[in-house]
Short mmCIF file of C-alpha atoms in Angstrom, two decimals:
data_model
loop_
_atom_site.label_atom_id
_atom_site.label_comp_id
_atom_site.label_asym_id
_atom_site.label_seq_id
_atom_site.Cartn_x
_atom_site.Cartn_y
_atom_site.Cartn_z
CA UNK A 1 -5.14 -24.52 -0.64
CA UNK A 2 -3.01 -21.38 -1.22
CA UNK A 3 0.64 -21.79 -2.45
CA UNK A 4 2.84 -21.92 0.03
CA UNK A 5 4.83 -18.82 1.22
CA UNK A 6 8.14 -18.00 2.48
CA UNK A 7 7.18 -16.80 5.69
CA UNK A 8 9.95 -17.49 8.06
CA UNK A 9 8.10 -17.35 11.20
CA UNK A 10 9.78 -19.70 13.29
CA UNK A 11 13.23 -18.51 12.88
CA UNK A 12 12.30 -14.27 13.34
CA UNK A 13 13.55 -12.96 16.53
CA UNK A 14 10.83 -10.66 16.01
CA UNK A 15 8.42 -13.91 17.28
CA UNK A 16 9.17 -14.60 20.77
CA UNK A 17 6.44 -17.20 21.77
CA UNK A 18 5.25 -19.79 18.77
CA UNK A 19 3.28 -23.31 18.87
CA UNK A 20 5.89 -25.60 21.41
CA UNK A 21 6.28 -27.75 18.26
CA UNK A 22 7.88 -24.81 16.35
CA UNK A 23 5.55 -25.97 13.28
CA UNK A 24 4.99 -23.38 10.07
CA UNK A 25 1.43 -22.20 9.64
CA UNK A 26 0.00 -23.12 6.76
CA UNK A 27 0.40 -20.09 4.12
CA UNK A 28 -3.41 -19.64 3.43
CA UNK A 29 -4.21 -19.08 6.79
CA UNK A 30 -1.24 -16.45 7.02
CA UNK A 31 -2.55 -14.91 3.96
CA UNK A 32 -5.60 -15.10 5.79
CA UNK A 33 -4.96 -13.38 9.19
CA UNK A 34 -2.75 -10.50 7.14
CA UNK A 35 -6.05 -9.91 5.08
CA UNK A 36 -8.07 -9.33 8.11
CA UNK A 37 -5.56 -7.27 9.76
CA UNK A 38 -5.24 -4.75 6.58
CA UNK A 39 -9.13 -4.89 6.55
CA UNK A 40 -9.02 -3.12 9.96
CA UNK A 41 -8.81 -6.46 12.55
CA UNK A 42 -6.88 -6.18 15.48
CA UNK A 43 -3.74 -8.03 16.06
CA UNK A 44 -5.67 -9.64 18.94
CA UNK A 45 -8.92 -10.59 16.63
CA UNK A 46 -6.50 -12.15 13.84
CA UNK A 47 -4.96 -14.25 17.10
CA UNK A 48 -8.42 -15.45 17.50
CA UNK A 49 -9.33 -16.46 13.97
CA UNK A 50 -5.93 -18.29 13.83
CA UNK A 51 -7.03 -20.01 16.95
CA UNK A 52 -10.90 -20.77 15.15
CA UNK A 53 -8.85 -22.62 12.95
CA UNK A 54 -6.93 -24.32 15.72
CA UNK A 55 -3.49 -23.17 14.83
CA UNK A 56 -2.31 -20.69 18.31
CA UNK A 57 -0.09 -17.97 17.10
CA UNK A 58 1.07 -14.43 18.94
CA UNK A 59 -0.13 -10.72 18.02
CA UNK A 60 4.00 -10.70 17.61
CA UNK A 61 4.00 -13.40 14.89
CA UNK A 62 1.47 -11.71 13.38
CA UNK A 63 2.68 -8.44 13.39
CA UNK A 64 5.90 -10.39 11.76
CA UNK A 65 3.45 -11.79 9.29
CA UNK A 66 1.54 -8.61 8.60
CA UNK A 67 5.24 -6.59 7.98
CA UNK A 68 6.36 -9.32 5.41
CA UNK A 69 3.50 -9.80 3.84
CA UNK A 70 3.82 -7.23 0.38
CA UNK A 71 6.60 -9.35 -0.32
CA UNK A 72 3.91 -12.56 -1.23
CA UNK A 73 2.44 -10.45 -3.77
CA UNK A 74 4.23 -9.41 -7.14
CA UNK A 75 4.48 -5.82 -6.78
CA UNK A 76 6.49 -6.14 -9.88
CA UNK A 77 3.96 -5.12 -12.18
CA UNK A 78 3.93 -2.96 -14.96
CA UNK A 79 0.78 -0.93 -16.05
CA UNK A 80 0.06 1.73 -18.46
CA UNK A 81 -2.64 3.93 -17.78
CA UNK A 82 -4.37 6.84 -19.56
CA UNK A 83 -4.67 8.92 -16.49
CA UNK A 84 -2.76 9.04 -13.52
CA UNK A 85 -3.67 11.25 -10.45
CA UNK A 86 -0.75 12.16 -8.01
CA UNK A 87 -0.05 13.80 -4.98
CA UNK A 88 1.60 14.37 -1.41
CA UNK A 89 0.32 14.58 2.33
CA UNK A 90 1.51 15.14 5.50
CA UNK A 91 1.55 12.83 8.07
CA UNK A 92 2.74 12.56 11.34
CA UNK A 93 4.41 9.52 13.05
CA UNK A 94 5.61 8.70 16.58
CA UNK A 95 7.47 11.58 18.65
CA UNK A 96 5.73 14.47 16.45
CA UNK A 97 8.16 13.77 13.43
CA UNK A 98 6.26 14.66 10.25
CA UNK A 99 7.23 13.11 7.02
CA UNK A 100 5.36 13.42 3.08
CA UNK A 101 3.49 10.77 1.81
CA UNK A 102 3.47 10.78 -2.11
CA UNK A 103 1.09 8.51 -3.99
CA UNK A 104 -0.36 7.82 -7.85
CA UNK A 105 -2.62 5.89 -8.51
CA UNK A 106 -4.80 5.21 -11.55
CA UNK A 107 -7.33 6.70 -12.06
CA UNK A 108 -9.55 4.06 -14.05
CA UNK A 109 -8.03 1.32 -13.04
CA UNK A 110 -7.72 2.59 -9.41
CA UNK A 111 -4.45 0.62 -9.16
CA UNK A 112 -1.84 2.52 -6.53
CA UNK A 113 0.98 2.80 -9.21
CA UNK A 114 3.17 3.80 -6.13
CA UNK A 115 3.08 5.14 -2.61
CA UNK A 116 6.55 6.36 -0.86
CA UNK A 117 7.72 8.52 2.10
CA UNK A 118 9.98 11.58 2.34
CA UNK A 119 10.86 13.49 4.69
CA UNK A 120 11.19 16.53 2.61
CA UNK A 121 8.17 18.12 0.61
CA UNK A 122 8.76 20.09 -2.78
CA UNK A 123 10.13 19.47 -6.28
CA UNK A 124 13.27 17.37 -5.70
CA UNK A 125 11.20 14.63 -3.73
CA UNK A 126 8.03 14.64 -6.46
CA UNK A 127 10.71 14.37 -9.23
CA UNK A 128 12.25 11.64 -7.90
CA UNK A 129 8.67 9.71 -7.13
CA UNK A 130 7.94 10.40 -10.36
CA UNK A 131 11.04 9.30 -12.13
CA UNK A 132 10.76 5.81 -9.67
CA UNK A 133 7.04 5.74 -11.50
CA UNK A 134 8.84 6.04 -15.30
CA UNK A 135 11.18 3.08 -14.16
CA UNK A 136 8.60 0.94 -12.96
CA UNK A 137 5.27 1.54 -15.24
CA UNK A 138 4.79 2.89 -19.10
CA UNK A 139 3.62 6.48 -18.09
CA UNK A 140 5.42 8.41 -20.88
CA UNK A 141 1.99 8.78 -22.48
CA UNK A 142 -0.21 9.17 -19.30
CA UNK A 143 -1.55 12.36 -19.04
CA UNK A 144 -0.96 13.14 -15.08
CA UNK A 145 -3.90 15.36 -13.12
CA UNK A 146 -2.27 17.70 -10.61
CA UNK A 147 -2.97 20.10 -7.89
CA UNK A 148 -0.16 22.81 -8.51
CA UNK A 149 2.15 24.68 -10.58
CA UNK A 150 4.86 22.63 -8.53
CA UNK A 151 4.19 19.50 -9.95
CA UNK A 152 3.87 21.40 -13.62
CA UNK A 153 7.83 22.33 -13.01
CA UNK A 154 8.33 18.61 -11.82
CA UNK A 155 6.26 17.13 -14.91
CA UNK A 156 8.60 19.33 -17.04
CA UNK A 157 11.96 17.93 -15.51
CA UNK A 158 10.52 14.44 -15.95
CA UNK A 159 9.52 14.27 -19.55
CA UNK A 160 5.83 14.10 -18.20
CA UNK A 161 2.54 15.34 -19.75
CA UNK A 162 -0.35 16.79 -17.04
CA UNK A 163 -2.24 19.21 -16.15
CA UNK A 164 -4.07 20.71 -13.05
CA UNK A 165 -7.11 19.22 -12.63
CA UNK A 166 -9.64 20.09 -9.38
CA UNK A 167 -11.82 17.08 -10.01
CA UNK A 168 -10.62 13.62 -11.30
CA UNK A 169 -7.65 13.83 -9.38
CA UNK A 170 -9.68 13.59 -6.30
CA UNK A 171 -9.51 9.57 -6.19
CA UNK A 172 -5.75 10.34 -4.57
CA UNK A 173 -7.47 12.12 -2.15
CA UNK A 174 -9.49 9.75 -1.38
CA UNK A 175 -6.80 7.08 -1.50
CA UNK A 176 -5.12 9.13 1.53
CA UNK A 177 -8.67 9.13 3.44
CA UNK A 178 -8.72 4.91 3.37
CA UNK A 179 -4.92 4.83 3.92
CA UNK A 180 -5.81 7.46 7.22
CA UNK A 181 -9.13 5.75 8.10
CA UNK A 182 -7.32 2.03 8.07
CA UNK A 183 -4.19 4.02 10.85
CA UNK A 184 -7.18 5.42 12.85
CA UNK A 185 -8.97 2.43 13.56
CA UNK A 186 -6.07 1.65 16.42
CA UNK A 187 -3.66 4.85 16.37
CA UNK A 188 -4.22 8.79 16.70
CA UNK A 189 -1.25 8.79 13.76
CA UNK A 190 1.09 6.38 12.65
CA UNK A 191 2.70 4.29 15.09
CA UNK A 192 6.37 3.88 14.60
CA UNK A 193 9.45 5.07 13.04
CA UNK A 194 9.48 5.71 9.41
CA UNK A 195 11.01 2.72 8.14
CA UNK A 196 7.58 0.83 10.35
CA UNK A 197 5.38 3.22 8.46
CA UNK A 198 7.21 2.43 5.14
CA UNK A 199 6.73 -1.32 5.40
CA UNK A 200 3.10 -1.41 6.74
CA UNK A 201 2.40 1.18 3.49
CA UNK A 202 3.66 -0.93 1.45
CA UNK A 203 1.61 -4.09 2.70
CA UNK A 204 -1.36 -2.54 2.95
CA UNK A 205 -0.81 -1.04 -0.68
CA UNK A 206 -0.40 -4.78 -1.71
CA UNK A 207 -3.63 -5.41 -0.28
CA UNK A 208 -5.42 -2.55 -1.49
CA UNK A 209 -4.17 -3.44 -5.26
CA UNK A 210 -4.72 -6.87 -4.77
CA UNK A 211 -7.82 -8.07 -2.34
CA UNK A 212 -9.50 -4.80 -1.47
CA UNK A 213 -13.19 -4.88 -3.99
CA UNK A 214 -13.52 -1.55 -5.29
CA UNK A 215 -17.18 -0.91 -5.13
CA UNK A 216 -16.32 1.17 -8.82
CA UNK A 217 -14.91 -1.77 -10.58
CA UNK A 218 -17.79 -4.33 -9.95
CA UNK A 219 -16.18 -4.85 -6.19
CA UNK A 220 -13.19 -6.31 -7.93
CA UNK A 221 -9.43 -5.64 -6.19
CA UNK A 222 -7.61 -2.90 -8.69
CA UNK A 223 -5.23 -5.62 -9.61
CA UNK A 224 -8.28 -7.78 -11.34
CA UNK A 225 -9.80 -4.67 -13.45
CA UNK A 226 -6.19 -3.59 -14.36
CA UNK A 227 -6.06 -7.71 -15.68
CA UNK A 228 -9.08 -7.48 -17.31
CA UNK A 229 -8.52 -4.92 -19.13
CA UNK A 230 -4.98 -6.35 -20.39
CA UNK A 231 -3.18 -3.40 -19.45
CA UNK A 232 -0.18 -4.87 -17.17
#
């Protein structure tokens, strides 16, 4: 069995309706239900698989679940690729409001080195995503592939090597196609405010790095090839 987490469930005001007992749910099977849900289950299918198991939880608890559920997974890790692609993209959330998603990710490893929102596009935001990615992984080295002169100017200001590159940089493009696809299996765009789109990026970058096979790594999760090849 899984190690426990600490999932507060029963005291969230965000659960309205749990088991008349009040009991916890057993940490695997949270782990579980949050797994199916980033794999593109509905709230109402991972309500039914808790059930399978005999345990009778809301889509509301597991919505809770789903929102906390980065924070079981040590995000804390520091990597230190060769190659890092980056880039931003548009996206639009409830009430037309359009914010920037900016992501890097590794580009052998695949590993999402980071993935933030801003509601601003342009050099100030990319320097400060990529001066969060200096604090948080050994990049100094990394040689970054970019799209535009922009990002040269922000490499600059950072202390960053890169260059533009049309080709290998494409795997953050694709990144933004499986974070897209994942939203548009239940929402035209997506649904919430931007703090709600924040946290459900960030869990289902957790489970992208860390459960997600990679059909280019031998189906292993990012998070396995990065271990394997002793670079955190």
């Amino acid at each position: 069995m899984l190690e426990e987490l600490q999932v507060e469930v029963t005291n969230c005001s965000d659960v309205p309706s749990l088991d008349a007992d009040r009991t916890s749910t057993p940490a695997w099977l949270i782990r579980l239900a949050c797994a199916a849900h980033a794999a593109a289950a509905s709230l109402a299918e991972c309500c039914d698989l808790c059930k399978w198991f005999g345990v009778s939880r809301t889509r509301a608890a597991i919505h809770h679940w789903y929102q906390s559920y980065a924070d079981h997974y040590d995000q804390d890790f520091t990597a230190e690729p060769d190659r890092v692609a980056v880039d931003e993209k548009q996206i639009q959330l409830e009430n037309e409001q359009k914010v920037w998603l900016y992501a890097a990710i590794d580009v052998d490893s695949k590993v999402v080195l980071g993935a933030r929102l801003s509601q601003n596009r342009g050099t100030e935001p990319a320097t400060m995503f990529l001066r969060e990615l200096k604090e948080e992984h050994r990049v100094a080295d990394a040689e970054f592939l970019v799209d535009g002169m922009g990002y040269l100017t922000t490499l600059a200001k950072t202390d960053l090597l890169g260059d533009l590159n049309y080709s290998e940089r494409n795997i953050v493009e694709k990144l933004f196609q499986t974070y897209t696809m994942r939203v548009g299996q239940f929402h035209e765009t997506w649904n919430g405010s931007q703090l709600s789109a924040e946290r459900w990026l960030t869990a289902y970058t957790a489970y992208y790095n860390h459960l997600r096979s990679h059909q280019a790594l031998e189906n292993q999760p990012p998070i396995e090839a990065l271990e394997r090849e002793s670079s955190i």
